Amino acid sequence: MAKTSQEISLLFRKAKVDRSWSFDDNRSTDTWTHGFHRYPAKFLPELVKKLIERYAKKDDLVADLFAGCGTTLVESKIHGKRCVGVDINPVSRLITEAKTNAIEPRKLDRYFQKVLRDISKYKYDKSAIVQKHQRLVYWFGKRRRAKIDYLYKSIAGLRDKNVKIFFQCALSNILKNCSRWLQTSTKPQIDPDKKSADPFLAFKYQAKRMISQNKTYYNHLKAQKILSTSCKIKLADAKHTGIRSNSVGIIITSPPYVTSYEYADIHQLTGYWFSYFKNIHTFRRKFIGTFYSGNNSLVVNGALAQQTVQKLFSKDPRTAKEVANFFNDMDHWLSVG
Ligand SMILES: C[S@@+](CC[C@H](N)C(=O)[O-])C[C@H]1O[C@@H](n2cnc3c(N)ncnc32)[C@H](O)[C@@H]1O
């Protein structure tokens, strides 16, 4: 019989806590390539490392069906495990590709020198045609926009695909700092007093940090002879991943949280700049648990879930709808998964 919420919280209070899973001694998210790009609600790498070392068998394919910024994939690769990730968010794919494809350091440096040469030739031209998307005009001042546009084009002209992705990831991560977006907020909110960063300085700093981390990562993979370990990231809905049945040995994943992040909004700067979507309204709806799903049903499966949604509805109908969407989306995912 289904348990009531009181019975469940009693069970939690009685449960024995194993502190070794709280990683109080090492909560860094900046090791290897993990720190390439900010991402809300990302895994602690130590947690994934421990799960792989403890539970993944020798030839297991490791999968993460809500791959986010690719923490599971980076750790899998470091452990020489084949891996596959799925996420609906193109920004997730960009970051994960940049973080998992180790690049030969001298080659990367040669390309970096090329981008630096381009930067050194830059001259602000008032009449030049730069990005005019109205949302980008909203977030960036004209001079910042002109420099970002220039960087964007310089990177787009690089011939090597992985190098291009690497520098696109660097550019993506500096967009927030260079914009008017309130720095401490994940919600799209203007900070009228913000002194936004200079795109060239921010990019150079970001790229240098990433180049150094790529070198450590590359050298480790090379020394372990696991550079070519297969690692794929698919841009897809977790409900229809296209991954072959029985091909996965272990799944290490953290689904979206209920009532927390609207990923489409959070990543709109990259989304608009890289033309990942035309219309944010339709893009938002693809995400599990989004408030904007268009589904207004408050009917959910399971007595406890229904009780929770009803209780919430009397206090906060908007949140009740978000919670109901989340339960229904996750239910759908589990039923087709
Ligand atoms: C909690 S985050 C995962 C973070 C990840 N563990 C990491 O370390 O970066 C949840 C992810 O689910 C993704 N997501 C939301 N709806 C999805 C869907 N329908 N199909 C696939 N991914 C989805 C979001 O884009 C987000 O990246």
XYZ file of C-alpha atoms and ligand atoms in Angstrom:
364
model
C 0.000 0.000 0.000
C 1.219 3.529 -0.765
C 2.818 5.285 2.190
C 1.592 8.641 3.486
C 3.940 11.626 3.554
C 4.204 11.330 7.367
C 5.264 7.672 7.088
C 7.858 8.569 4.456
C 9.389 11.397 6.502
C 9.545 9.050 9.521
C 11.466 6.524 7.409
C 13.922 9.246 6.357
C 14.474 10.348 9.951
C 15.211 6.766 11.010
C 17.567 6.039 8.096
C 21.227 5.612 8.975
C 23.378 8.340 7.382
C 26.580 7.259 5.661
C 28.783 10.394 5.729
C 31.212 8.929 3.201
C 28.678 9.886 0.492
C 28.615 13.562 1.459
C 32.173 14.232 0.210
C 32.829 16.883 2.840
C 36.577 16.669 2.141
C 36.330 17.176 -1.603
C 33.432 19.074 -3.110
C 35.458 20.640 -5.926
C 33.753 20.912 -9.327
C 36.866 22.305 -10.982
C 39.058 19.234 -11.460
C 39.975 17.876 -14.936
C 37.669 19.645 -17.423
C 34.716 19.816 -15.021
C 35.071 23.582 -14.552
C 34.828 24.574 -18.233
C 31.327 26.002 -17.938
C 28.851 26.825 -15.202
C 25.754 24.625 -15.158
C 22.952 24.574 -12.606
C 22.550 21.462 -10.456
C 25.590 19.662 -11.746
C 26.875 16.499 -10.104
C 29.752 16.496 -7.683
C 32.443 14.741 -9.752
C 33.545 12.798 -6.651
C 30.102 11.225 -6.401
C 30.202 9.996 -10.002
C 33.789 8.796 -9.563
C 32.817 6.739 -6.535
C 29.772 5.272 -8.292
C 31.861 4.266 -11.319
C 34.662 2.782 -9.238
C 32.236 0.887 -7.049
C 29.546 -0.272 -9.467
C 30.673 -0.130 -13.122
C 31.941 -3.441 -14.479
C 34.980 -3.681 -16.733
C 33.390 -3.277 -20.168
C 30.212 -1.510 -19.122
C 28.773 1.252 -21.289
C 27.979 4.110 -18.880
C 24.910 6.218 -19.701
C 23.556 9.512 -18.440
C 20.092 10.271 -19.800
C 20.050 13.827 -18.401
C 23.686 14.536 -19.117
C 23.715 18.281 -18.281
C 27.276 19.530 -18.537
C 28.621 16.005 -18.898
C 30.018 15.214 -15.449
C 29.227 11.496 -15.836
C 30.819 11.404 -19.286
C 34.026 13.153 -18.225
C 34.436 10.805 -15.247
C 33.639 7.769 -17.413
C 36.288 8.769 -19.914
C 38.872 9.323 -17.180
C 38.122 5.786 -16.020
C 38.442 4.428 -19.574
C 34.735 3.528 -19.737
C 32.709 3.880 -22.926
C 29.901 6.331 -22.334
C 26.818 7.916 -23.852
C 24.899 10.963 -22.754
C 21.516 12.378 -23.721
C 20.134 15.849 -23.111
C 17.458 17.983 -24.700
C 19.542 21.128 -24.257
C 21.959 22.051 -27.097
C 24.065 24.019 -24.593
C 24.537 20.775 -22.668
C 25.807 19.100 -25.834
C 28.212 21.950 -26.590
C 29.712 21.859 -23.080
C 29.873 18.066 -22.914
C 31.618 17.810 -26.279
C 34.152 20.442 -25.234
C 34.793 18.697 -21.924
C 35.123 15.151 -23.213
C 37.143 15.633 -26.422
C 40.696 16.054 -25.174
C 42.705 18.063 -27.720
C 46.401 17.694 -28.426
C 47.802 20.694 -26.439
C 50.198 22.079 -29.109
C 47.467 22.027 -31.719
C 45.091 23.820 -29.364
C 47.703 26.442 -28.618
C 48.303 27.097 -32.332
C 44.602 27.795 -32.832
C 44.505 29.969 -29.723
C 47.338 32.081 -31.130
C 45.267 32.532 -34.279
C 42.246 33.807 -32.294
C 44.557 36.111 -30.302
C 45.954 37.512 -33.559
C 42.396 38.197 -34.721
C 41.619 39.937 -31.434
C 44.690 42.129 -31.773
C 43.407 43.355 -35.174
C 40.024 44.421 -33.845
C 38.826 47.979 -34.305
C 35.425 49.178 -33.185
C 33.409 50.252 -36.176
C 30.189 52.072 -35.337
C 28.638 51.249 -38.678
C 29.569 47.536 -38.706
C 26.659 45.092 -38.835
C 26.606 43.122 -35.593
C 24.115 40.763 -33.961
C 20.810 42.582 -33.819
C 18.579 39.944 -32.285
C 16.282 41.904 -30.021
C 16.973 39.697 -26.996
C 20.714 40.151 -27.468
C 20.254 43.888 -27.817
C 18.358 43.697 -24.530
C 21.173 41.861 -22.710
C 24.310 43.453 -24.184
C 25.518 46.980 -24.826
C 26.532 47.774 -28.420
C 30.304 47.672 -27.866
C 30.142 44.406 -25.965
C 27.917 42.959 -28.685
C 30.337 44.023 -31.403
C 33.271 42.322 -29.656
C 31.359 39.124 -28.955
C 30.208 39.046 -32.575
C 33.801 39.443 -33.689
C 34.943 36.590 -31.429
C 32.039 34.441 -32.572
C 33.048 34.908 -36.210
C 36.736 34.356 -35.534
C 35.937 31.041 -33.800
C 33.460 30.028 -36.523
C 36.311 30.337 -39.019
C 38.510 27.732 -37.270
C 38.894 24.592 -39.356
C 39.158 21.915 -36.649
C 35.720 20.866 -35.360
C 36.756 19.978 -31.793
C 38.859 23.126 -31.443
C 35.924 25.191 -32.645
C 33.640 23.552 -30.061
C 36.282 24.132 -27.359
C 36.415 27.886 -28.006
C 32.655 28.143 -28.502
C 32.295 26.653 -25.030
C 34.734 29.279 -23.675
C 32.736 32.026 -25.378
C 29.442 30.644 -24.096
C 30.687 30.687 -20.515
C 31.675 34.362 -20.572
C 28.398 35.636 -22.039
C 26.725 36.122 -18.665
C 29.688 38.093 -17.258
C 29.703 40.319 -20.327
C 25.965 40.996 -20.222
C 23.606 43.002 -18.033
C 22.269 39.800 -16.439
C 22.285 39.981 -12.630
C 25.405 37.966 -11.885
C 24.133 36.143 -8.808
C 20.837 35.092 -10.363
C 19.854 32.113 -12.503
C 16.632 33.963 -13.348
C 16.741 36.322 -16.351
C 16.978 39.632 -14.562
C 18.754 42.873 -15.532
C 21.222 44.430 -13.095
C 21.099 48.150 -13.947
C 24.320 48.812 -11.983
C 26.382 45.984 -13.414
C 29.810 46.738 -14.806
C 29.917 43.906 -17.299
C 33.213 42.273 -18.248
C 35.134 43.148 -21.393
C 34.566 40.222 -23.829
C 38.192 40.026 -25.023
C 39.704 40.047 -21.531
C 37.108 37.590 -20.234
C 37.583 35.291 -23.217
C 41.387 35.247 -22.928
C 41.189 34.465 -19.217
C 38.573 31.747 -19.726
C 40.394 30.159 -22.686
C 43.747 30.088 -20.869
C 42.191 28.348 -17.872
C 40.523 25.780 -20.128
C 43.697 25.233 -22.163
C 45.627 24.405 -19.013
C 42.898 22.012 -17.812
C 42.697 20.368 -21.244
C 46.444 19.689 -21.069
C 46.183 17.843 -17.746
C 43.178 15.892 -19.005
C 44.811 15.055 -22.349
C 48.070 13.939 -20.747
C 46.222 11.686 -18.309
C 44.171 10.015 -21.055
C 47.264 9.596 -23.210
C 49.350 8.121 -20.385
C 46.553 5.662 -19.598
C 46.135 4.844 -23.334
C 42.434 5.697 -23.158
C 42.372 8.767 -25.401
C 40.127 7.094 -27.950
C 37.563 5.743 -25.461
C 34.182 6.121 -27.151
C 32.087 8.948 -25.741
C 28.900 10.199 -27.413
C 26.480 12.931 -26.506
C 23.059 12.933 -28.165
C 20.749 15.879 -28.432
C 17.485 14.085 -27.702
C 14.547 13.742 -25.384
C 15.218 11.298 -22.554
C 11.932 9.623 -23.460
C 13.250 8.665 -26.905
C 16.989 8.238 -26.636
C 17.518 5.802 -29.489
C 19.977 3.876 -27.283
C 19.774 0.144 -28.044
C 18.022 -2.022 -25.413
C 20.363 -3.967 -23.141
C 23.423 -2.100 -24.398
C 23.955 -0.075 -21.209
C 25.791 -1.507 -18.183
C 25.137 1.294 -15.729
C 23.102 4.519 -15.684
C 24.390 7.404 -13.573
C 21.990 10.300 -13.887
C 20.224 13.110 -12.063
C 16.916 14.140 -13.630
C 15.758 17.745 -13.510
C 14.544 18.860 -10.106
C 10.980 19.798 -9.449
C 10.257 23.578 -9.419
C 13.846 24.647 -9.746
C 15.528 25.526 -13.015
C 14.119 26.688 -16.328
C 17.099 25.607 -18.432
C 15.825 27.266 -21.618
C 15.766 30.646 -19.858
C 19.051 30.148 -18.042
C 20.878 29.329 -21.272
C 19.165 31.877 -23.484
C 22.309 33.988 -24.029
C 24.109 31.063 -25.646
C 20.868 29.848 -27.207
C 20.258 33.115 -29.048
C 23.877 33.783 -29.922
C 24.478 30.322 -31.331
C 20.998 30.164 -32.955
C 20.077 27.046 -31.002
C 16.438 28.032 -31.128
C 14.256 30.543 -32.905
C 11.497 30.779 -30.409
C 12.078 30.371 -26.693
C 8.400 29.591 -26.094
C 8.467 26.346 -28.091
C 11.983 25.488 -26.893
C 10.990 25.728 -23.209
C 8.256 23.164 -23.608
C 10.711 20.390 -24.415
C 12.102 20.332 -20.880
C 10.793 17.988 -18.221
C 8.955 19.715 -15.389
C 8.848 23.132 -17.005
C 6.111 25.483 -15.939
C 5.590 26.318 -19.611
C 4.730 22.810 -20.813
C 1.214 23.824 -21.862
C -0.196 20.904 -19.921
C -2.676 22.224 -17.379
C -3.774 18.940 -15.892
C -3.499 18.646 -12.142
C -4.277 14.942 -12.222
C -1.236 12.818 -11.370
C -0.556 9.148 -10.745
C -0.277 7.857 -7.180
C -2.085 8.825 -3.999
C 0.828 10.655 -2.376
C 1.579 12.627 -5.555
C -2.082 13.624 -5.949
C -2.309 14.604 -2.277
C 0.820 16.776 -2.640
C -0.478 18.555 -5.747
C -3.868 19.233 -4.141
C -2.368 20.599 -0.932
C -0.077 22.847 -2.933
C -2.901 24.054 -5.157
C -4.762 25.609 -2.252
C -1.674 27.682 -1.399
C 0.062 28.257 -4.723
C -1.688 27.151 -7.948
C 1.289 28.008 -10.169
C 3.683 25.782 -8.227
C 1.027 23.054 -8.057
C 0.909 23.070 -11.865
C 4.699 22.875 -12.090
C 4.794 19.933 -9.668
C 2.003 18.131 -11.544
C 3.856 18.617 -14.850
C 7.012 17.245 -13.295
C 5.275 14.119 -11.909
C 3.526 13.480 -15.222
C 6.672 14.009 -17.314
C 8.722 11.722 -15.080
C 5.942 9.133 -15.100
C 5.914 9.232 -18.891
C 9.726 8.942 -18.961
C 9.705 5.917 -16.642
C 6.938 4.214 -18.608
C 8.756 4.477 -21.963
C 12.288 4.109 -20.560
C 19.945 18.164 -12.916
S 20.438 18.484 -14.578
C 21.663 17.243 -14.845
C 23.018 17.733 -14.434
C 24.117 16.713 -14.672
N 24.033 15.604 -13.751
C 25.500 17.363 -14.576
O 26.341 16.901 -13.821
O 25.694 18.374 -15.274
C 19.065 17.895 -15.487
C 19.203 17.940 -17.012
O 18.029 17.393 -17.596
C 17.884 17.983 -18.879
N 16.524 17.730 -19.379
C 15.362 18.337 -19.044
N 14.339 17.813 -19.744
C 14.878 16.849 -20.538
C 14.310 15.929 -21.490
N 13.018 15.941 -21.795
N 15.149 15.054 -22.099
C 16.497 15.065 -21.832
N 17.064 15.926 -20.960
C 16.272 16.787 -20.310
C 18.228 19.456 -18.635
O 18.595 20.090 -19.842
C 19.381 19.326 -17.629
O 20.610 19.368 -18.295
